[in-house]
Coordinates of C-alpha atoms in Angstrom, one line a residue:
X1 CA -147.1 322.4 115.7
X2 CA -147.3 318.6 115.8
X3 CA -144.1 316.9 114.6
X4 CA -143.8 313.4 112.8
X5 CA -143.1 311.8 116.5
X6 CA -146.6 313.0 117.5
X7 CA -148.1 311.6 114.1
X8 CA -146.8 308.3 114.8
X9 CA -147.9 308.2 118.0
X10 CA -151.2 308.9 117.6
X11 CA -151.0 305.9 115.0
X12 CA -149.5 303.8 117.2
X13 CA -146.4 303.2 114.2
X14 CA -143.1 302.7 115.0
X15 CA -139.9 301.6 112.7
X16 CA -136.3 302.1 112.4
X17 CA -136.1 304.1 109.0
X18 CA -139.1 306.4 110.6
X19 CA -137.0 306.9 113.5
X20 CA -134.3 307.4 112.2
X21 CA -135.8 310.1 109.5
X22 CA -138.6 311.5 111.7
X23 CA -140.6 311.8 108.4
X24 CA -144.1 309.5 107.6
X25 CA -142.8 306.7 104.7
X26 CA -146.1 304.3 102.6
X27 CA -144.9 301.1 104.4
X28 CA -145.5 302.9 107.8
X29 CA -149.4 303.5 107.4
X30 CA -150.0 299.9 104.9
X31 CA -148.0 297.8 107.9
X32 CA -149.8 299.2 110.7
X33 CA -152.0 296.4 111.4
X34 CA -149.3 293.8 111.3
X35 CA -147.5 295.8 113.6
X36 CA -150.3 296.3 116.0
X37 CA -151.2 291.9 115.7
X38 CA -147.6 291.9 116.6
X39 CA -147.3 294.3 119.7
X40 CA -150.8 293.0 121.1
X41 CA -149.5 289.4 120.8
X42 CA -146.5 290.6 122.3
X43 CA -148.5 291.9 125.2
X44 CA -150.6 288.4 125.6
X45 CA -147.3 286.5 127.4
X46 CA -148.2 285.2 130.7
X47 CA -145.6 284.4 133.8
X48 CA -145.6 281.5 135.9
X49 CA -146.5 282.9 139.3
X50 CA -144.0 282.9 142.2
X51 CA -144.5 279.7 144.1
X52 CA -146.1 277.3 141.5
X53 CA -144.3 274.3 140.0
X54 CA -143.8 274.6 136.3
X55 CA -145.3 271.5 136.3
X56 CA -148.6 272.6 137.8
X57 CA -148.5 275.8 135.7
X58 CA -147.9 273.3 132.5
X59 CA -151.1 272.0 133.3
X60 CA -153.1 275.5 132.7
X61 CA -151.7 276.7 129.5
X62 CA -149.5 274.7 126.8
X63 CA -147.3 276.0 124.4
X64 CA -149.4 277.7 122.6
X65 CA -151.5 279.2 124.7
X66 CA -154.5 276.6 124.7
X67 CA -157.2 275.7 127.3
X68 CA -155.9 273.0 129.3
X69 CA -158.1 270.2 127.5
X70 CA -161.2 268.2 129.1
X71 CA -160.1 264.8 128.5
X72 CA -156.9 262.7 128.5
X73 CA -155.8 262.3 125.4
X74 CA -152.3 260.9 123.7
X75 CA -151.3 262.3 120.1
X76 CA -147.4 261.6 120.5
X77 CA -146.0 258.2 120.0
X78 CA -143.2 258.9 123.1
X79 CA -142.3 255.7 124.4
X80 CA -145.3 253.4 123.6
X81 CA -145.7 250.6 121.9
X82 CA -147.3 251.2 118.5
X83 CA -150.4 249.8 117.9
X84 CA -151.3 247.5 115.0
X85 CA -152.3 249.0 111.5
X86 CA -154.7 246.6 110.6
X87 CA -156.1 246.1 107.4
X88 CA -152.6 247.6 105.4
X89 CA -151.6 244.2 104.3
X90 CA -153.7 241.0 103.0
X91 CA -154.2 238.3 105.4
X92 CA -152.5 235.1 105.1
X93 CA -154.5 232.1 104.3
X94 CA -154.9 229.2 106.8
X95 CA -156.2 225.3 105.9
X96 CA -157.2 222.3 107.8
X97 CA -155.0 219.8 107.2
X98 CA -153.9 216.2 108.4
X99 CA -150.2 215.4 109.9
X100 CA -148.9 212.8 111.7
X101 CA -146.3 212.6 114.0
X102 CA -143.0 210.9 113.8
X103 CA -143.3 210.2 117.2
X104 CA -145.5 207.7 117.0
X105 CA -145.5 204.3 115.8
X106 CA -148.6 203.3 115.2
X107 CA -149.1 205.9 111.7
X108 CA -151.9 208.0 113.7
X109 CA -153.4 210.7 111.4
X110 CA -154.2 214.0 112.8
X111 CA -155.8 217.1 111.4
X112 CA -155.0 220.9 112.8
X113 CA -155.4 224.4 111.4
X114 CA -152.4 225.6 109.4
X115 CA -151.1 228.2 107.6
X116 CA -151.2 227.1 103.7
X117 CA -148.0 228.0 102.7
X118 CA -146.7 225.6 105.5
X119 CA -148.8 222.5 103.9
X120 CA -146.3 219.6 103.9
X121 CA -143.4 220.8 106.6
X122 CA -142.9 218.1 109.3
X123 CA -144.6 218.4 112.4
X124 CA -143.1 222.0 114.4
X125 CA -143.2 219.7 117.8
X126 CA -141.5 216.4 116.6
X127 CA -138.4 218.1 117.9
X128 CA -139.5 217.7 121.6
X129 CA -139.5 213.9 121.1
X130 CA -136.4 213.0 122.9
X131 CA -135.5 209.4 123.4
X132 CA -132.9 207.5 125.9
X133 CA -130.2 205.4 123.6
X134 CA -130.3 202.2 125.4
X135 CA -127.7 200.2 123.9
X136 CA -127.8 197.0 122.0
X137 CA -125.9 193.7 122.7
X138 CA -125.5 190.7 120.6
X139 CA -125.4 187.0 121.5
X140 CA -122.1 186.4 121.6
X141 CA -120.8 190.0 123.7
X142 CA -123.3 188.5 126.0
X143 CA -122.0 184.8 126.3
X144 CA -118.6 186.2 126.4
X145 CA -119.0 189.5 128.5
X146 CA -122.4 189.7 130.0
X147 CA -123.0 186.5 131.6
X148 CA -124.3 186.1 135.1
X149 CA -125.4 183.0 137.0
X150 CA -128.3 185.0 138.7
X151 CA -129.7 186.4 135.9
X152 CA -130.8 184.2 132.6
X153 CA -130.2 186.1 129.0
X154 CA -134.1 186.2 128.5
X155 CA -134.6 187.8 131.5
X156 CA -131.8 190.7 131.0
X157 CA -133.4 190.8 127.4
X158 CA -136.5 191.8 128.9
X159 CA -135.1 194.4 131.5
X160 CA -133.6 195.5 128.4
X161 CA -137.0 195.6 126.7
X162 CA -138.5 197.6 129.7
X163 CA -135.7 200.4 129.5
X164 CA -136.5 200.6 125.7
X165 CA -140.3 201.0 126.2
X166 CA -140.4 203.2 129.5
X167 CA -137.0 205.6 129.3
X168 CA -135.1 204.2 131.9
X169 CA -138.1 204.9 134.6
X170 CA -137.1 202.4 136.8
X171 CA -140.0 202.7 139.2
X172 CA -142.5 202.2 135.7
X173 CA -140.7 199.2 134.4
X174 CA -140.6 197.6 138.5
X175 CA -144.0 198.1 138.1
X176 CA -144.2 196.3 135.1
X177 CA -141.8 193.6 135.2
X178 CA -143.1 190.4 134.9
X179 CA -142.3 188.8 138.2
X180 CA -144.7 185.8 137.4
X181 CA -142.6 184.9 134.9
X182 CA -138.9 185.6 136.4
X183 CA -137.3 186.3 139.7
X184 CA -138.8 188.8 141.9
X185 CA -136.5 191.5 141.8
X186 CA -136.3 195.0 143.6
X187 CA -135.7 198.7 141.9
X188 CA -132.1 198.5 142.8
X189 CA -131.6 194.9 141.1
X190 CA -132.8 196.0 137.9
X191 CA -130.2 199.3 138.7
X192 CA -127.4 197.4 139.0
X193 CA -128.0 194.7 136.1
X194 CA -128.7 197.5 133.8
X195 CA -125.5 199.6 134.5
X196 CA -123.1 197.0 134.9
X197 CA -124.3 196.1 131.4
X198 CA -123.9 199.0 130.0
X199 CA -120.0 199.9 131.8
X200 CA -119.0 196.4 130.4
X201 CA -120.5 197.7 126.7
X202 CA -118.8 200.7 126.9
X203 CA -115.2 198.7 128.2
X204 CA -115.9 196.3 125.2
X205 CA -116.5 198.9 122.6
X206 CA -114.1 202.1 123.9
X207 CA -111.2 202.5 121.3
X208 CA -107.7 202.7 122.8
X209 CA -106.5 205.6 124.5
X210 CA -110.3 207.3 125.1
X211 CA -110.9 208.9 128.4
X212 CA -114.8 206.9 128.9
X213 CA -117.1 208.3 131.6
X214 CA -118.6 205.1 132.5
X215 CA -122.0 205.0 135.1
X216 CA -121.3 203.3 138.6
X217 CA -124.5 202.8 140.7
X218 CA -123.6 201.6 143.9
X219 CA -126.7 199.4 144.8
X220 CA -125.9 198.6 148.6
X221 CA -125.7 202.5 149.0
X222 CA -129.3 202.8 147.4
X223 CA -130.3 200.0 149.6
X224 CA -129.2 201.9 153.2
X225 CA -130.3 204.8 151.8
X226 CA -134.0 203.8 151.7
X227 CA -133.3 202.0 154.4
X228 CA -132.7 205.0 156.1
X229 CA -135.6 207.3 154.4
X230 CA -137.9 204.4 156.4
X231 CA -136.8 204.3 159.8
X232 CA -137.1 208.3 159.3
X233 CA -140.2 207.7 158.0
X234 CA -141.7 205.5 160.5
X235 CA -140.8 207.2 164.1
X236 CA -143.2 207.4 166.6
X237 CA -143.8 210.7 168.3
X238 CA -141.7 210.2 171.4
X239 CA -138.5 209.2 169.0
X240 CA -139.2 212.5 167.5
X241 CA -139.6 214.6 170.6
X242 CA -136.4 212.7 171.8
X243 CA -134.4 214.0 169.1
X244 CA -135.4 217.2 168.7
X245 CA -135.0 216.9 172.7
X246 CA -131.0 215.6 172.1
X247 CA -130.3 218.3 169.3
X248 CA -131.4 220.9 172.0
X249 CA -128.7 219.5 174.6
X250 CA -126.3 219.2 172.0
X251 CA -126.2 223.0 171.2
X252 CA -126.1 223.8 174.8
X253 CA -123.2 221.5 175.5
X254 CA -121.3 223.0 172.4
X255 CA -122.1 226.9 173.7
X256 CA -121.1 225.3 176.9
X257 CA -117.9 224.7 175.7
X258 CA -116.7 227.4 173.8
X259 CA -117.5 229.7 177.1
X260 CA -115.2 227.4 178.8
X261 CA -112.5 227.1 176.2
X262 CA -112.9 231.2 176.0
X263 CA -112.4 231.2 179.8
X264 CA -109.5 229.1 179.8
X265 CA -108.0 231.1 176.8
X266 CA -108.6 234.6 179.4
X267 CA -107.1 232.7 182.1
X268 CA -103.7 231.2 180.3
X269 CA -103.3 235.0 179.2
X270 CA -103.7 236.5 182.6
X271 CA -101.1 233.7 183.8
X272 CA -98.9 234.6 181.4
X273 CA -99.0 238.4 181.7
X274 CA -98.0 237.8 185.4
X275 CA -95.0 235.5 184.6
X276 CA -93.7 238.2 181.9
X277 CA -94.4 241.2 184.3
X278 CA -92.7 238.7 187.0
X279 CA -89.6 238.3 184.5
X280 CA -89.5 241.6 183.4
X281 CA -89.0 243.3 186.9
X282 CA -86.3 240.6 187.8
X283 CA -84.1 241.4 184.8
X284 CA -84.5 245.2 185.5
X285 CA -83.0 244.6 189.4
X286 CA -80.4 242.4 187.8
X287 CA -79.3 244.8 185.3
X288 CA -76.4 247.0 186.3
X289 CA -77.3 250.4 186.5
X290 CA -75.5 252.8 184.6
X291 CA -75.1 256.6 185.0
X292 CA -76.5 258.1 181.9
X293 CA -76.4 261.7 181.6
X294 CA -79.8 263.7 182.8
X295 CA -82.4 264.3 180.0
X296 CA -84.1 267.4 179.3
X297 CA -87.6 268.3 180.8
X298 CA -89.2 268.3 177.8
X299 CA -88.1 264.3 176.6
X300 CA -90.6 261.7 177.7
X301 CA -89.2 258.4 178.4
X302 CA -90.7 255.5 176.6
X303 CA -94.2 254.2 179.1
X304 CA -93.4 250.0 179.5
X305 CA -96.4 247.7 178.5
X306 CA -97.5 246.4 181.5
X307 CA -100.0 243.6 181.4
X308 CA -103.1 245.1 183.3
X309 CA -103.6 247.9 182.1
X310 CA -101.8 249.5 178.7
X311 CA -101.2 253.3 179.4
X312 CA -101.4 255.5 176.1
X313 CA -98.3 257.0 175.3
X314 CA -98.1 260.5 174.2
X315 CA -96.0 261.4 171.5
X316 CA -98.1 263.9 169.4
X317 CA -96.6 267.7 169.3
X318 CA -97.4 270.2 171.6
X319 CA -97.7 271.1 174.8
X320 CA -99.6 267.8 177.1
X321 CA -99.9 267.7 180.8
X322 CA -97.7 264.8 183.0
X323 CA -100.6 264.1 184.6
X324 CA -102.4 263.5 181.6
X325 CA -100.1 260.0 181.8
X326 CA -101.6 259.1 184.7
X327 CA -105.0 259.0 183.4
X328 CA -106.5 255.6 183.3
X329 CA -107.7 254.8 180.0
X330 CA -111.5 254.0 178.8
X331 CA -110.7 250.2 178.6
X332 CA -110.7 249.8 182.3
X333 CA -114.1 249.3 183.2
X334 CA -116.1 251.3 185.9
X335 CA -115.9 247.6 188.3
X336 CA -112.2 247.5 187.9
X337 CA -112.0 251.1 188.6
X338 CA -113.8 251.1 192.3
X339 CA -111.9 248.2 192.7
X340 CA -108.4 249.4 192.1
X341 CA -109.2 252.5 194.3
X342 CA -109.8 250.9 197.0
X343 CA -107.4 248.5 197.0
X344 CA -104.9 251.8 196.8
X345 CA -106.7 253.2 199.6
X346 CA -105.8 250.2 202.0
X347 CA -102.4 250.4 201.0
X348 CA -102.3 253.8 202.2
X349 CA -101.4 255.4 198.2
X350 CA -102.7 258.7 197.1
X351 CA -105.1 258.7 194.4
X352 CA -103.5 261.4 192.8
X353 CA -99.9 261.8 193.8
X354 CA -97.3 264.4 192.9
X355 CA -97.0 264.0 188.6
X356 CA -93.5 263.6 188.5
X357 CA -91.3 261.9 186.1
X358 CA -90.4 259.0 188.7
X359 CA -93.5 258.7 190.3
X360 CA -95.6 258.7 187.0
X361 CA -94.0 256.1 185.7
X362 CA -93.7 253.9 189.2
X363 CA -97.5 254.4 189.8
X364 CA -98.2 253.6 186.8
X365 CA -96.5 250.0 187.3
X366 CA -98.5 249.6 190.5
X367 CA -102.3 250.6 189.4
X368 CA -101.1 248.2 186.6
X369 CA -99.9 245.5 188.7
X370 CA -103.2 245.7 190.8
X371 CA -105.2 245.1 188.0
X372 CA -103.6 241.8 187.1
X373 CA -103.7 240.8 191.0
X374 CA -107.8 241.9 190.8
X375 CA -108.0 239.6 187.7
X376 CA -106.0 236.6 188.9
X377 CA -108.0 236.2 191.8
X378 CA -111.5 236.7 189.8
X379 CA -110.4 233.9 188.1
X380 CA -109.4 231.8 190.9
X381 CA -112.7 232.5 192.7
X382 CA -114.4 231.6 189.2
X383 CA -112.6 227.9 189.2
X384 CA -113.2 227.5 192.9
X385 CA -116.9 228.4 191.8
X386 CA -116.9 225.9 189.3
X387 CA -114.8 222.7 191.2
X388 CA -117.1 223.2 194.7
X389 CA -119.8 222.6 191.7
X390 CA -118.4 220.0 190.2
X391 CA -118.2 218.7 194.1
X392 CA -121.3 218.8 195.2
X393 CA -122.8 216.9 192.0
X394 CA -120.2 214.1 191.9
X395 CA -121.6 213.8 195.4
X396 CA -125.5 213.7 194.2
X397 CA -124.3 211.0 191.8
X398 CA -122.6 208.9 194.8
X399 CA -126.1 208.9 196.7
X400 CA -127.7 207.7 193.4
X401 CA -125.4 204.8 193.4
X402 CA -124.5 205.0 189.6
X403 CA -120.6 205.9 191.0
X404 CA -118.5 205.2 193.4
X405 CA -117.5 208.1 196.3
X406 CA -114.8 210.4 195.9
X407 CA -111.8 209.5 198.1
X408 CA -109.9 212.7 200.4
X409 CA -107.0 213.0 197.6
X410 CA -109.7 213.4 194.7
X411 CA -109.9 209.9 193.3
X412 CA -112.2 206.6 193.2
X413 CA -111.9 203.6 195.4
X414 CA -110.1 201.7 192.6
X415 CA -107.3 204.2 191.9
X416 CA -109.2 206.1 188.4
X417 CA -108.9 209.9 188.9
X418 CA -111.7 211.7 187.6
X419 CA -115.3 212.2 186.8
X420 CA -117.3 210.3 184.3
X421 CA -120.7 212.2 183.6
X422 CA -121.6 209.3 181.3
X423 CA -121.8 206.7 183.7
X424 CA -124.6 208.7 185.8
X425 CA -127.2 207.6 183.4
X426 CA -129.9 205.6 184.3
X427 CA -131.7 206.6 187.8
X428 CA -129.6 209.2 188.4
X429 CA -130.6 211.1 185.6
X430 CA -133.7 212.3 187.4
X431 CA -132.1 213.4 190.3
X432 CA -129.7 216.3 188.2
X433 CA -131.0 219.6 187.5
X434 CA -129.3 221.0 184.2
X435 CA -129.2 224.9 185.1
X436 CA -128.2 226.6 181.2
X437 CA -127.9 230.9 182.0
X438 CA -125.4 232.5 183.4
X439 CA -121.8 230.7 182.5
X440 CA -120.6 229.7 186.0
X441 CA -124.0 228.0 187.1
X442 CA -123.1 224.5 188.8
X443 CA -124.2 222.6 185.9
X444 CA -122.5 225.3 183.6
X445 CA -120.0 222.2 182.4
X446 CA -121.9 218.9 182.0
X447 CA -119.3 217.7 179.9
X448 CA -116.5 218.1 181.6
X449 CA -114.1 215.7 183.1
X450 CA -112.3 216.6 186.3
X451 CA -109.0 215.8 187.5
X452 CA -107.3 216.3 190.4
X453 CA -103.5 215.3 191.2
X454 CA -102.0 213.8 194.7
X455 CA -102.3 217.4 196.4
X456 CA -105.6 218.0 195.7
X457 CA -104.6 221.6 194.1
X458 CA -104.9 220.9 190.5
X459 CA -107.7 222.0 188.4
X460 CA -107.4 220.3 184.7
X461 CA -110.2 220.8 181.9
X462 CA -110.2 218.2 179.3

């Protein structure tokens, strides 16, 4: 026998009250059909597939479940400017009428479009008319204050006239000054006249105590600097090619130098790293030594700085290697390396001796002493280098004849030490190549001046 669970679902109904009572109620079989709209809407919801971009999928169905549409079309306002309602309010009147503008002297009459409720406001770009206050003198500030014997009052009164009638455009009123009539006069006259005038006004007129900012034109600095503009102006090509020619030198000289002054910097430090090191080992024979009781294994004694070569010192925790001392450090370059090796080698030392407290620290000292030998006499082959240069062209300029020759203890006939470059111009100039690469080329040092003392053994860069 069927039961009310059957009955409802043959008819598709469903409810809570019917569930809950099992029994058929009136709102069951009249709400059916909103039911079954509901459930078959229900059943109409779509999921975005696995692997598509929402936005993508936003493209094929909206909100509400609408064809994607054929054309573009925009119904929001968003972010858009909106567009103008025409036609909501009436349109304000305009009239053609005449103005004139207060600029003008001569009582023009003009005639524009304009709206009518502005019929009778001053002209909008009278504003822009901006006039230079040029001021006014009288006749007795000028006999009292403003006389010159080289310029006559009419003719100030008509520079005067000019700077009234052109804005202070000097170059306009030159143009227009009447030179028939007065003194030919230049752009910087007229300068001068005008703004000595005008600080002597401003003297005349200040009240006590006022801080004035008064206009100085300095005419003779006008007048070189025009000067100037045209002999700039007026070069020929091979002045131009000459210059540009000079600038090029003078950048090489200046790179020049600050290799040589970097040089000299390296060198003074090596020098003085030997002379500390030198000092440093004296004191320590000199010093009395004193029993001190013996250390355990496990403290490290302090590594010195020496001056070639600046051993890392190991002072992290844990458990490091003696050897590990003895390691040279990355700042020693691959050349130094070979270099120090085989220097040990003639010596007869063991690249990798027995790591013990004494010897760590004494081998140490030595690689480091090596070093500083190795880089003393780079340097001293470097400055040889450089002075059998410096030799051989004092010597080209001597066969030129622009200077004398260069006497056995290094100085000229007439008792000067020294090598003047400049005084090899002329002929000579020809005759010397100017090699600019590497830093010790012969010519590396064109500016320099040599110096050599009684001995012949001194090397002195000035």
């Amino acid at each position: 026998m069927a039961t009310g669970a059957d009955v409802r679902d043959i008819l598709e109904l469903g409810g809570v009250e019917s569930e809950n009572t099992g029994t058929i109620n009136k709102k069951d079989i009249i709400n059916s059909d909103k039911k079954k709209s509901k459930k078959s809407s229900e059943t109409l919801t779509f999921k975005r597939p696995e692997g598509m971009h929402r936005e993508v999928y936003a493209l094929l169905y909206s909100d509400k479940k609408d064809a994607p549409p054929l054309l573009p079309s925009d119904t929001t306002q968003g972010y858009r400017t909106v567009k103008a309602k025409l036609g909501s309010k009436k349109v304000r009147p305009w009239k053609w009428m005449p103005f004139t503008n207060p600029a003008r002297k001569d009582g023009a009459m003009f005639y524009h479009w304009r709206r009518a409720a502005e019929e009778g406001k001053d002209y909008p770009f009278a504003r822009f008319n901006k006039t230079v206050q040029v001021p006014v003198y009288s006749e007795q500030e000028y006999q009292m204050y403003l006389h010159d014997d080289a310029w006559t009052k009419a003719e100030t009164d008509h520079l005067f006239d000019l700077a009234r009638r052109f804005d202070l455009r000097f170059v306009v009123i030159h143009d227009r000054y009447d030179h028939q009539q007065f003194k030919k006069r230049s752009v910087e006259d007229l300068k001068e006249r005008y703004y000595h005038i005008c600080a002597k006004l401003a003297n005349i007129r200040a009240a006590p105590g006022t801080d004035l900012k008064i206009p100085v034109f300095d005419a003779g600095h006008e007048r070189r600097r025009k000067e100037q503009l045209e002999r700039l102006y007026n070069r020929t090509p091979e002045q131009v090619a000459e210059e540009e020619y000079l600038i090029q030198e003078l950048r090489k000289i200046e790179t020049r130098k600050k290799e040589r002054e970097k040089r000299t910097q390296d060198l003074q430090k090596l020098i003085t790293a030997a002379d500390t090191t030198t000092e440093q080992r004296r004191a320590e024979r000199k010093a009395p030594k004193k029993k001190l009781p013996q250390k355990k294994e496990t403290e490290k004694p302090a590594v010195p700085e020496t001056a070639g070569i600046k051993f890392p010192d190991f002072k992290s925790a844990g458990v490091t290697l003696r050897s590990q001392r003895m390691k040279l450090p990355s700042s020693v370059g691959q050349k130094k390396i070979k270099a120090l090796e085989q220097m040990l080698m003639e010596l007869g030392v063991d690249l990798n001796p027995m790591p013990t407290e004494e010897i760590v620290q004494m081998f140490n000292e030595l690689r480091s002493d090596l070093v500083l030998l190795y880089e003393l006499k780079q340097a001293f082959a470097n400055c040889e280098y450089e002075l059998q240069m410096l030799r051989h062209r004092y010597e080209a300029l001597a066969k030129a004849g622009s200077i004398g020759p260069l006497s056995a203890e290094g100085t000229h006939p007439d008792g000067q030490a020294g090598l003047g470059i400049e005084e090899g111009k002329g002929d000579a100039k020809d005759q010397i190549i100017d090699v600019v690469g590497a830093p010790l080329t012969p010519n590396s040092d064109i500016e320099n001046t040599l110096s050599v003392n009684g001995r012949g053994d001194t090397l002195i860069w000035t």
